[in-house]
Coordinates of C-alpha atoms in Angstrom, one line a residue:
Chain A
M17 CA 0.7 26.4 -53.6
K18 CA 2.5 28.6 -51.8
L19 CA -0.3 30.5 -50.9
R20 CA -2.3 26.9 -49.7
R21 CA 0.9 26.7 -47.7
F22 CA 0.7 29.7 -46.0
A23 CA -2.8 30.0 -45.3
A24 CA -2.5 26.2 -43.7
S25 CA 0.2 28.1 -41.2
V26 CA -1.9 30.7 -40.1
A27 CA -4.7 29.1 -39.1
L28 CA -2.9 26.3 -37.8
H29 CA -0.8 29.0 -35.6
A30 CA -4.3 30.1 -35.2
L31 CA -5.6 27.0 -33.6
L32 CA -2.4 27.0 -30.9
V33 CA -2.0 30.5 -29.9
A34 CA -6.7 30.0 -29.5
A35 CA -5.8 26.5 -27.4
A36 CA -2.9 28.2 -25.1
A37 CA -4.8 31.2 -24.7
L38 CA -7.5 28.9 -23.7
T39 CA -5.6 27.2 -21.2
L40 CA -4.0 29.5 -19.8
F41 CA -7.3 31.9 -18.9
P42 CA -8.2 29.8 -16.1
L43 CA -5.2 30.7 -14.9
V44 CA -4.3 34.3 -15.5
W45 CA -7.8 35.6 -14.1
M46 CA -6.9 33.8 -10.6
V47 CA -3.8 36.2 -10.9
G48 CA -6.0 38.8 -12.0
V49 CA -8.7 38.4 -9.2
S50 CA -6.5 37.7 -6.9
L51 CA -5.4 41.1 -6.9
M52 CA -8.8 42.8 -6.6
P53 CA -9.9 44.8 -4.4
A54 CA -12.1 42.8 -2.4
G55 CA -16.0 43.1 -3.6
E56 CA -14.8 43.5 -7.3
A57 CA -15.0 40.3 -9.1
M58 CA -18.4 39.2 -7.7
A59 CA -20.1 42.2 -10.2
L60 CA -21.8 42.8 -13.2
P61 CA -20.7 43.3 -15.9
P62 CA -17.7 40.5 -14.3
R63 CA -13.7 42.1 -14.4
L64 CA -10.7 40.2 -15.8
L65 CA -8.2 42.8 -14.5
P66 CA -8.3 45.2 -11.3
S67 CA -9.2 48.4 -11.1
A68 CA -6.7 49.0 -9.0
P69 CA -4.2 45.9 -8.0
T70 CA -3.7 45.4 -4.8
L71 CA -1.6 42.9 -2.2
E72 CA -4.7 43.2 0.9
H73 CA -5.1 39.1 -0.4
Y74 CA -2.6 38.0 -0.2
R75 CA -1.7 40.5 3.2
T76 CA -4.6 39.0 5.0
L77 CA -3.5 35.0 4.2
L78 CA -0.1 35.4 5.5
G79 CA -1.4 37.5 8.4
R80 CA -4.2 37.0 10.2
L81 CA -4.7 33.4 7.9
D82 CA -1.1 32.5 9.1
L83 CA -1.1 30.6 5.7
A84 CA 3.3 30.5 6.2
R85 CA 2.6 28.2 8.4
Y86 CA 0.7 26.2 5.6
L87 CA 3.4 26.7 2.8
L88 CA 5.9 25.4 5.8
A89 CA 3.8 22.0 6.1
S90 CA 3.8 21.9 2.4
A91 CA 7.4 22.3 1.9
T92 CA 8.6 19.9 4.5
V93 CA 6.6 17.9 3.2
S94 CA 6.8 18.0 -0.4
L95 CA 10.7 17.7 0.5
G96 CA 10.7 15.0 2.6
A97 CA 9.4 13.0 0.3
T98 CA 11.2 14.0 -2.2
L99 CA 14.3 13.1 -0.6
F100 CA 13.3 9.4 0.2
S101 CA 11.3 8.9 -2.7
V102 CA 14.9 9.9 -4.6
A103 CA 17.3 7.5 -2.1
F104 CA 15.5 4.8 -1.7
N105 CA 13.9 4.0 -4.7
S106 CA 17.0 4.8 -6.9
M107 CA 18.3 2.7 -4.4
A108 CA 16.1 -0.1 -4.9
G109 CA 16.2 0.5 -9.0
Y110 CA 19.5 0.2 -9.5
A111 CA 19.3 -3.3 -7.2
L112 CA 17.0 -4.7 -10.0
A113 CA 18.2 -3.1 -13.0
K114 CA 22.1 -4.4 -12.5
L115 CA 22.7 -7.3 -9.3
R116 CA 21.4 -10.2 -9.7
F117 CA 20.0 -12.1 -6.6
A118 CA 18.0 -15.1 -6.4
G119 CA 14.1 -14.3 -6.7
R120 CA 14.7 -10.8 -9.3
E121 CA 12.3 -12.1 -11.7
S122 CA 9.9 -12.9 -9.1
L123 CA 10.1 -9.2 -7.4
Q124 CA 10.0 -7.8 -10.5
R125 CA 6.5 -9.7 -11.5
V126 CA 4.7 -8.7 -8.1
L127 CA 5.8 -5.4 -8.3
L128 CA 4.5 -4.8 -11.8
A129 CA 1.3 -6.1 -11.0
A130 CA 0.8 -4.0 -8.7
L131 CA 1.8 -0.9 -10.2
V132 CA -2.2 -0.6 -11.7
V133 CA -3.3 -1.1 -7.6
P134 CA -4.0 2.2 -6.3
G135 CA -3.2 3.0 -3.6
Q136 CA -6.4 4.3 -1.8
I137 CA -7.4 0.7 -2.0
G138 CA -5.3 0.3 1.1
M139 CA -5.4 3.9 2.7
L140 CA -8.4 2.2 5.5
P141 CA -5.8 0.1 7.4
L142 CA -3.4 1.9 6.9
F143 CA -4.9 4.8 8.7
L144 CA -5.7 2.5 11.4
L145 CA -1.9 0.9 11.7
L146 CA -0.7 4.6 12.1
R147 CA -3.3 5.6 14.8
E148 CA -1.2 2.4 15.8
M149 CA 2.0 3.9 15.6
G150 CA 1.2 6.8 16.9
L151 CA 2.0 9.0 13.4
V152 CA -1.4 10.3 12.5
N153 CA -1.7 13.9 13.2
S154 CA 2.1 14.2 12.4
Y155 CA 3.8 14.6 8.9
W156 CA 6.1 11.6 9.2
G157 CA 2.5 9.9 9.2
V158 CA 1.7 12.4 5.4
L159 CA 5.5 11.3 4.4
V160 CA 5.1 7.4 4.9
P161 CA 2.6 6.6 1.9
S162 CA 5.3 8.1 -0.5
M163 CA 8.7 7.6 1.0
A164 CA 9.2 4.7 -1.5
G165 CA 7.1 4.0 -4.9
I166 CA 6.7 0.9 -8.1
F167 CA 6.3 4.0 -9.8
G168 CA 9.5 5.2 -9.3
I169 CA 11.8 2.1 -8.5
Y170 CA 11.0 1.5 -12.4
L171 CA 11.5 4.9 -13.7
V172 CA 15.2 4.2 -12.4
R173 CA 15.3 0.9 -13.2
Q174 CA 15.0 0.6 -16.5
Y175 CA 17.7 4.1 -16.8
A176 CA 19.8 1.7 -14.7
L177 CA 19.7 -0.9 -17.6
T178 CA 21.4 1.5 -19.9
I179 CA 24.5 1.5 -17.8
P180 CA 27.0 -0.6 -19.9
D181 CA 27.6 -3.7 -17.4
A182 CA 31.3 -2.7 -18.8
L183 CA 31.6 0.7 -16.4
L184 CA 30.3 -1.6 -13.6
D185 CA 33.1 -4.0 -13.5
A186 CA 35.3 -2.2 -13.9
A187 CA 35.3 0.3 -11.0
R188 CA 34.8 -3.9 -9.4
V189 CA 38.0 -4.5 -11.0
D190 CA 39.4 -1.4 -9.1
G191 CA 38.1 -3.4 -5.2
A192 CA 35.7 -1.0 -5.3
G193 CA 33.1 -2.6 -2.7
E194 CA 29.1 -2.9 -4.4
L195 CA 28.1 0.3 -2.5
R196 CA 30.6 2.7 -3.5
V197 CA 29.7 1.0 -7.3
F198 CA 27.0 1.9 -6.4
Y199 CA 27.7 5.6 -4.9
S200 CA 30.2 6.9 -7.4
I201 CA 29.5 5.3 -10.6
A202 CA 26.2 3.9 -10.9
L203 CA 24.6 7.0 -9.3
P204 CA 26.7 10.2 -10.5
L205 CA 25.0 7.9 -14.5
C206 CA 21.1 8.5 -13.5
R207 CA 21.2 11.5 -12.0
P208 CA 19.2 12.7 -15.3
I209 CA 16.4 10.3 -14.2
L210 CA 16.8 11.3 -10.7
V211 CA 15.8 14.7 -11.5
T212 CA 12.6 13.5 -13.7
L213 CA 11.9 11.3 -10.0
A214 CA 12.2 14.5 -7.9
V215 CA 10.4 16.8 -9.5
A216 CA 7.1 13.5 -9.9
T217 CA 7.7 13.2 -6.8
F218 CA 7.9 16.5 -5.4
M219 CA 4.9 17.8 -7.4
G220 CA 2.3 14.8 -6.2
A221 CA 3.2 15.1 -3.0
W222 CA 2.3 18.6 -3.1
N223 CA -0.5 17.8 -4.7
D224 CA -1.7 15.6 -3.1
F225 CA -5.1 15.9 -1.1
L226 CA -7.0 13.1 0.1
W227 CA -3.7 11.6 1.9
P228 CA -3.0 14.3 3.9
L229 CA -6.9 15.5 4.8
I230 CA -7.0 11.6 6.3
V231 CA -3.8 12.1 8.0
L232 CA -4.0 15.9 9.8
T233 CA -6.5 15.8 12.0
D234 CA -5.3 19.1 13.8
D235 CA -5.9 22.4 11.8
R236 CA -2.6 24.0 12.7
L237 CA -0.3 21.1 10.9
Y238 CA -2.5 21.4 7.7
T239 CA -1.0 21.2 4.5
L240 CA -1.7 23.8 1.7
P241 CA -4.5 22.0 -0.4
V242 CA -6.0 20.5 2.8
A243 CA -6.1 24.3 4.2
L244 CA -7.3 25.7 1.1
A245 CA -10.0 23.4 0.8
G246 CA -11.4 24.1 5.1
L247 CA -10.7 28.2 4.7
F248 CA -12.7 27.6 1.2
G249 CA -15.7 26.4 3.9
E250 CA -15.8 29.3 5.4
H251 CA -14.7 32.2 2.5
V252 CA -16.9 31.0 -0.8
Q253 CA -18.1 35.1 -0.3
D254 CA -15.0 36.2 -0.7
P255 CA -13.6 34.8 -4.2
E256 CA -10.4 37.3 -4.7
L257 CA -9.4 36.0 -1.0
M258 CA -9.7 33.1 -1.9
M259 CA -7.6 33.4 -5.8
A260 CA -4.7 34.8 -2.9
G261 CA -4.8 31.3 -1.1
A262 CA -4.8 29.4 -4.9
V263 CA -2.0 31.0 -6.4
V264 CA 0.2 31.0 -3.4
T265 CA -0.7 27.3 -3.6
V266 CA -0.2 26.0 -7.0
L267 CA 3.0 28.4 -8.0
P268 CA 5.7 26.6 -5.9
V269 CA 4.9 23.8 -7.9
M270 CA 5.3 25.8 -11.1
L271 CA 8.0 27.6 -10.2
V272 CA 10.0 23.9 -10.4
F273 CA 8.5 22.7 -12.9
L274 CA 9.6 25.2 -14.9
A275 CA 12.4 25.6 -13.9
L276 CA 13.0 21.4 -14.4
Q277 CA 10.7 20.9 -17.4
R278 CA 13.4 19.4 -19.6
Y279 CA 14.2 16.3 -17.1
Y280 CA 10.9 15.7 -16.2
I281 CA 9.1 15.4 -19.8
A282 CA 11.7 13.5 -21.5
G283 CA 12.5 10.8 -18.2
M284 CA 8.3 10.7 -18.3
T285 CA 8.2 10.2 -22.0
S286 CA 11.7 7.5 -21.8
G287 CA 9.9 5.7 -19.3
S288 CA 6.6 5.2 -21.2
L289 CA 8.0 4.0 -24.9
K290 CA 10.9 2.3 -23.7
G291 CA 10.9 -1.2 -22.2
Chain B
M25 CA 29.5 -13.4 -3.7
R26 CA 28.1 -12.8 0.1
A27 CA 29.6 -9.3 -0.1
R28 CA 27.2 -9.1 -3.4
R29 CA 24.3 -10.8 -1.7
I30 CA 24.7 -8.4 1.6
A31 CA 24.8 -5.4 -0.8
V32 CA 21.1 -6.6 -2.5
V33 CA 19.7 -6.2 1.5
L34 CA 21.4 -3.1 1.7
L35 CA 19.8 -1.5 -1.3
L36 CA 16.6 -3.0 -1.4
G37 CA 15.8 -3.4 1.7
P38 CA 14.8 -0.3 2.6
A39 CA 12.1 0.5 -0.6
L40 CA 10.6 -3.4 0.0
G41 CA 10.4 -2.8 3.9
L42 CA 8.4 0.3 3.7
L43 CA 6.5 -0.8 0.1
G44 CA 5.7 -3.9 2.6
L45 CA 4.5 -2.3 6.0
F46 CA 3.1 0.7 4.3
F47 CA 1.2 -0.6 0.8
F48 CA 1.1 -4.3 0.9
V49 CA 0.0 -5.0 4.2
P50 CA -2.6 -2.8 4.4
M51 CA -4.0 -4.2 1.2
I52 CA -4.5 -7.5 2.2
A53 CA -5.4 -6.2 5.4
S54 CA -8.7 -4.1 3.3
L55 CA -9.6 -7.5 2.2
A56 CA -9.5 -8.7 5.6
L57 CA -11.7 -5.6 6.8
S58 CA -14.2 -6.0 4.2
L59 CA -14.8 -9.0 5.7
T60 CA -15.8 -7.9 8.9
D61 CA -18.3 -5.3 11.0
F62 CA -15.3 -2.8 11.7
D63 CA -16.7 0.3 12.7
I64 CA -16.7 3.4 14.7
Y65 CA -17.4 1.0 17.9
A66 CA -14.2 -1.6 17.0
V67 CA -12.3 1.8 17.0
A68 CA -12.3 2.2 20.7
D69 CA -12.4 -1.2 21.7
R70 CA -11.2 -4.4 19.1
S71 CA -13.5 -7.0 21.0
A72 CA -16.3 -5.5 19.4
L73 CA -15.2 -7.0 16.0
R74 CA -17.1 -9.3 14.6
F75 CA -16.9 -11.5 11.4
V76 CA -19.1 -11.2 8.8
G77 CA -18.4 -12.7 5.8
L78 CA -19.5 -11.4 2.7
R79 CA -22.6 -9.4 4.3
N80 CA -20.4 -5.7 2.9
Y81 CA -20.4 -7.5 -0.3
Q82 CA -24.2 -8.0 0.0
V83 CA -25.6 -5.0 1.7
L84 CA -23.0 -3.0 -0.7
L85 CA -24.6 -4.4 -3.9
G86 CA -28.1 -3.7 -2.7
D87 CA -27.9 0.0 -2.1
P88 CA -28.8 2.5 -4.1
L89 CA -26.0 4.9 -3.3
F90 CA -23.4 2.2 -4.3
W91 CA -24.9 2.1 -7.8
R92 CA -25.4 5.4 -8.1
A93 CA -21.8 6.3 -7.1
L94 CA -20.6 3.6 -9.4
R95 CA -23.1 5.2 -12.4
N96 CA -21.1 9.0 -11.7
T97 CA -18.0 7.3 -11.5
L98 CA -18.2 5.4 -15.1
Y99 CA -20.2 8.4 -16.6
F100 CA -16.5 10.3 -16.3
V101 CA -15.0 7.8 -16.8
V102 CA -16.9 6.7 -20.1
V103 CA -17.4 10.7 -21.0
G104 CA -14.6 12.1 -19.8
G105 CA -11.7 9.9 -20.5
P106 CA -12.7 10.5 -24.5
A107 CA -12.7 13.7 -24.3
S108 CA -9.4 13.9 -21.9
I109 CA -7.6 11.4 -24.9
G110 CA -9.3 13.2 -27.2
V111 CA -7.9 16.6 -27.0
S112 CA -4.6 15.2 -25.9
L113 CA -3.8 13.8 -29.2
A114 CA -5.1 17.2 -31.0
A115 CA -3.0 19.4 -28.9
A116 CA 0.5 16.4 -30.0
L117 CA -0.5 16.8 -33.5
A118 CA -0.7 20.8 -33.1
V119 CA 2.5 21.2 -31.9
H120 CA 4.0 18.2 -33.9
A121 CA 2.9 19.2 -36.6
R122 CA 4.9 20.4 -39.4
G123 CA 6.1 24.1 -39.7
A124 CA 4.7 24.3 -36.6
R125 CA 7.0 27.3 -34.4
L126 CA 7.7 27.5 -30.3
K127 CA 6.9 24.1 -29.6
G128 CA 8.6 24.1 -26.6
L129 CA 6.5 26.9 -25.7
F130 CA 3.2 26.1 -26.6
R131 CA 4.1 22.4 -24.6
T132 CA 4.9 23.8 -22.0
V133 CA 1.8 26.3 -21.8
F134 CA -0.2 23.4 -22.2
F135 CA 1.1 21.3 -19.4
L136 CA 0.9 24.2 -17.1
P137 CA -2.5 22.9 -15.6
V138 CA -0.9 19.9 -15.2
T139 CA 1.5 21.2 -12.3
T140 CA -1.6 22.5 -10.5
T141 CA -3.2 21.7 -7.2
I142 CA -6.4 20.2 -7.6
V143 CA -7.8 21.9 -4.8
A144 CA -7.1 25.5 -6.2
V145 CA -7.7 25.4 -9.8
A146 CA -11.1 23.3 -8.4
V147 CA -11.7 26.7 -6.4
V148 CA -11.0 29.1 -9.1
W149 CA -13.3 26.8 -11.5
R150 CA -15.9 27.5 -9.2
Y151 CA -16.6 31.0 -9.5
L152 CA -15.9 30.6 -13.0
Y153 CA -19.2 28.7 -12.9
H154 CA -21.2 31.0 -10.8
P155 CA -24.4 30.8 -11.8
R156 CA -25.3 34.4 -11.3
F157 CA -21.6 36.0 -11.3
G158 CA -19.4 33.5 -12.9
L159 CA -17.8 34.4 -16.7
L160 CA -19.0 31.1 -18.1
N161 CA -23.0 32.7 -17.5
Y162 CA -21.8 35.6 -19.2
A163 CA -20.3 34.6 -21.7
L164 CA -23.3 32.3 -22.6
A165 CA -25.4 35.5 -21.9
S166 CA -24.1 37.2 -24.5
A167 CA -24.8 35.5 -26.8
G168 CA -28.3 35.4 -25.2
L169 CA -28.0 32.2 -24.0
G170 CA -28.4 30.6 -20.6
P171 CA -28.1 31.3 -17.2
V172 CA -26.6 27.3 -16.6
D173 CA -26.5 26.6 -12.6
W174 CA -23.6 24.3 -13.9
L175 CA -22.3 23.0 -10.2
G176 CA -26.0 23.0 -8.8
D177 CA -28.4 21.3 -11.8
P178 CA -28.0 17.8 -11.1
D179 CA -27.8 16.9 -15.1
W180 CA -24.7 19.5 -15.5
A181 CA -22.7 19.3 -13.0
M182 CA -20.6 16.3 -14.1
P183 CA -19.8 17.9 -17.3
S184 CA -19.6 20.5 -15.5
I185 CA -16.4 18.7 -13.5
I186 CA -15.4 16.5 -16.9
A187 CA -14.5 20.2 -18.0
M188 CA -12.9 20.9 -15.9
A189 CA -10.7 17.7 -15.4
V190 CA -9.7 17.6 -19.2
W191 CA -8.9 21.5 -19.1
K192 CA -6.0 19.5 -16.0
N193 CA -5.3 17.2 -17.3
F194 CA -4.9 16.9 -21.1
G195 CA -1.1 18.3 -20.7
F196 CA 0.1 14.9 -19.6
N197 CA -1.1 12.2 -22.2
M198 CA 0.1 15.4 -24.4
I199 CA 3.7 14.9 -23.3
I200 CA 3.2 11.4 -24.1
F201 CA 1.4 11.5 -27.3
L202 CA 4.1 14.0 -28.8
A203 CA 7.8 10.7 -27.6
G204 CA 4.9 9.1 -29.2
L205 CA 4.6 11.0 -32.8
Q206 CA 8.2 12.0 -32.6
S207 CA 9.1 7.8 -32.3
I208 CA 7.4 7.1 -36.2
P209 CA 10.1 7.0 -38.3
E210 CA 10.2 10.1 -41.0
R211 CA 11.1 7.3 -43.5
L212 CA 7.3 5.9 -43.4
Y213 CA 5.8 9.3 -44.5
E214 CA 8.5 9.4 -47.6
A215 CA 7.5 6.1 -49.0
A216 CA 3.2 7.3 -48.4
S217 CA 4.4 10.5 -50.2
L218 CA 5.8 8.8 -52.9
D219 CA 2.7 6.4 -52.9
G220 CA 0.6 9.5 -53.6
A221 CA -0.5 9.9 -50.5
G222 CA -1.6 13.3 -49.0
R223 CA -1.2 14.4 -45.7
W224 CA -4.6 13.2 -44.4
R225 CA -4.4 9.6 -46.0
Q226 CA -0.6 9.4 -43.8
F227 CA -2.2 10.4 -40.9
L228 CA -4.9 7.8 -41.3
H229 CA -2.5 4.8 -42.6
V230 CA 0.8 6.1 -40.9
T231 CA 0.6 8.5 -37.5
L232 CA -3.1 6.3 -36.7
P233 CA -1.8 3.2 -36.5
A234 CA 1.6 4.1 -35.2
L235 CA 0.3 5.7 -31.9
A236 CA -1.6 2.9 -31.5
P237 CA 0.2 1.1 -28.9
T238 CA 0.7 5.1 -27.5
T239 CA -2.8 5.1 -27.5
L240 CA -3.5 2.2 -25.8
F241 CA -0.7 3.2 -23.2
V242 CA -2.4 6.1 -23.0
T243 CA -6.0 5.4 -22.4
L244 CA -5.1 2.4 -19.3
L245 CA -3.2 5.5 -17.3
T246 CA -6.2 7.6 -17.9
V247 CA -9.3 4.8 -17.1
I248 CA -7.3 4.0 -13.8
G249 CA -6.9 7.3 -12.7
Y250 CA -10.3 8.7 -13.5
F251 CA -12.2 5.4 -11.6
Q252 CA -10.0 7.3 -9.3
L253 CA -11.9 10.0 -8.8
F254 CA -11.9 12.6 -5.1
A255 CA -11.0 15.7 -4.2
E256 CA -12.7 17.7 -7.5
P257 CA -16.4 16.7 -6.4
Y258 CA -15.3 16.6 -2.9
V259 CA -14.4 20.1 -3.4
M260 CA -16.6 21.3 -5.9
T261 CA -19.5 19.8 -5.3
Q262 CA -19.7 17.9 -1.9
G263 CA -20.9 14.8 -4.0
G264 CA -23.9 16.6 -5.4
P265 CA -26.7 18.1 -6.0
A266 CA -28.1 15.4 -4.9
G267 CA -25.8 12.5 -5.3
S268 CA -25.2 13.3 -8.7
T269 CA -21.2 13.4 -8.4
R270 CA -20.9 11.2 -5.8
S271 CA -17.7 8.7 -6.9
V272 CA -16.8 5.5 -5.9
V273 CA -13.5 7.3 -3.6
L274 CA -16.1 9.9 -2.5
L275 CA -18.2 7.3 -0.7
M276 CA -15.7 4.9 0.6
Y277 CA -14.0 8.4 1.6
E278 CA -18.0 9.3 3.7
E279 CA -18.1 5.5 4.6
G280 CA -15.2 5.3 6.4
F281 CA -13.3 8.5 7.5
R282 CA -16.8 9.9 8.4
W283 CA -19.2 7.4 10.1
W284 CA -16.6 4.6 10.3
N285 CA -17.9 2.0 8.7
I286 CA -14.7 0.7 7.5
G287 CA -15.9 -2.9 7.0
M288 CA -17.7 -1.5 4.9
A289 CA -15.8 1.2 3.1
A290 CA -13.5 -1.8 3.0
A291 CA -15.4 -3.4 0.6
V292 CA -15.8 -0.3 -1.7
A293 CA -12.1 0.0 -2.2
F294 CA -12.7 -3.8 -3.4
V295 CA -15.2 -3.5 -5.8
L296 CA -12.8 -0.6 -6.9
L297 CA -9.9 -2.8 -7.3
A298 CA -12.2 -5.5 -9.2
V299 CA -13.0 -3.2 -11.7
L300 CA -9.4 -1.7 -11.7
L301 CA -7.9 -5.4 -12.3
G302 CA -10.9 -5.7 -15.1
V303 CA -10.2 -2.7 -16.8
T304 CA -6.1 -4.0 -16.7
A305 CA -7.0 -7.0 -17.9
L306 CA -9.2 -5.9 -20.7
Q307 CA -6.4 -3.4 -22.0
A308 CA -4.0 -6.7 -22.4
T309 CA -6.2 -8.6 -24.5
V310 CA -6.5 -6.0 -27.0
R311 CA -3.0 -5.2 -27.3
R312 CA -1.9 -9.1 -27.8
L313 CA -5.0 -8.1 -30.5
L314 CA -3.0 -5.3 -31.7
S315 CA 0.3 -6.8 -32.2
A316 CA -0.9 -10.0 -33.3
S317 CA -3.0 -8.4 -36.5
A318 CA 1.0 -6.0 -36.5
A319 CA 2.4 -9.3 -36.9
R320 CA 0.6 -10.2 -40.0
G321 CA 0.9 -6.9 -41.2
G322 CA -2.5 -6.7 -42.7
G323 CA -4.1 -3.3 -44.1
A324 CA -3.0 -0.3 -42.4
G325 CA -1.1 -2.4 -39.8
A326 CA 1.8 -2.8 -42.9
A327 CA 3.0 0.8 -42.9
Q328 CA 3.7 -0.1 -38.4
P329 CA 6.7 -0.2 -37.6
P330 CA 7.3 -2.8 -34.9
P331 CA 5.3 -1.8 -31.7
P332 CA 8.0 0.0 -28.6
R333 CA 8.0 -3.4 -25.9
A334 CA 6.6 -3.5 -22.9
R335 CA 5.1 0.1 -22.0
K336 CA 4.5 -0.7 -18.1
G337 CA 7.5 1.3 -17.4
K338 CA 5.0 4.0 -15.4
V339 CA 1.8 4.8 -14.0
T340 CA 1.7 8.3 -12.4
A341 CA -2.4 9.0 -12.4

């Protein structure tokens, strides 16, 4: 019996380790190739690790190919989206959860129904609209659709529902106005879900491809993913260089996730399980 | 009272204003545009715009390119969806298994691909799939197989994209399954064990029924997300070879932003929306049936805890 349990445990862990290795492999290989001297990745038999690690491709990317510009663009757009989305969605989510007003129920029904509608449906008119507003080919144009979102509003609403009304009423009795109650009492209590929302928005904005591809026509304004796709067209024959570009594109989000994953995972899964 | 009304306006105003202007208005405008012949000339001069009724839809439904794109997308959803959900469930079960060590580490590792940018990993996978120097063909060759032109062969291109998508996405559904597994009360397993049920029967009669609502939720998220396939074929195959990976959204992008057939592209968008609404309605029906059978408490449903309410809190895909 003991032996059988031991064997089962070994099998389970072998499976987990194998699956983890398989999952990590493309990422580890990406880093490995990015450090290879030019030409080494296109060889038979294929190499997994560089013979003599070099940073030359990172230098080329940041120097001649001006990748720092795109990195900065991605950072601007993602941080901007995060800032606005946390501010606006937390305000709206709190109001839906804790303030009574006429039409609240029907508003929630409309928002819930629209939750399954992807943004792509309205993408063409949105583009024409932004063109009229002079926002095409600007970071505001990239930002605008992610500044507020139904998913974000709901994430905050679900969380804010758990705040006891007595707490808010106590502040009101003490003479605090509604905005004050939101800002000084509710918002600090919502901090964990705001971190979740911030990470989710940052990740979504950084990784978004279709919308910046459409809005940004000037290649000097490109965000990293759009720039990388463009580079890939010209440099298909330079795997080492492209892998370095992929590393630079992927790394910032990965670090943000690793630093804040506890909040992110807790918030995302509670949102899916609670009513 | 008045102060509260002002607070509601101030708090809700910015988000609703933005959503209205940049989400709801474009959505309705999209429907209107799909009934016009809005094209490159109308972009420059609005007087070239004409109302054409349902003609865009007629043309679309008679166009083999559209049906090809719809078939490709369905292929991705019907094969890639279950594959992705299956891998997610397997990963969640393994991480959650009694006696598994380092759960947190494995969970993080399995989630890492979710955080990546699709364009970047598409680049990586294109080299893995390289017909001559790719590691995949090298591995096949050492087993005496291949080579396969993964992205260049119309029969293999979509499966190759699906494999990459499964790798990239399974971690997200895994954390939702993990949360579902953690919410199953331990006493259900104890009761089943007292009744003499082994591990396998506990899995069949406790775990699976209890996970049914989670599975349904994950399925809806995944199906809706997978119907929007775009970046993978855009970067890896440009919709080829021979149109075998051109998805509905890629078709919309090409019609709209390459050829400026905006009326036609809007019609494509609305056909996609109709399909998505159909999927959502189907999911709602299944959920009703599921909770009805749980309420009757027959068979496997007997061991089921009350399903967590309304799981519509969240759609990220």
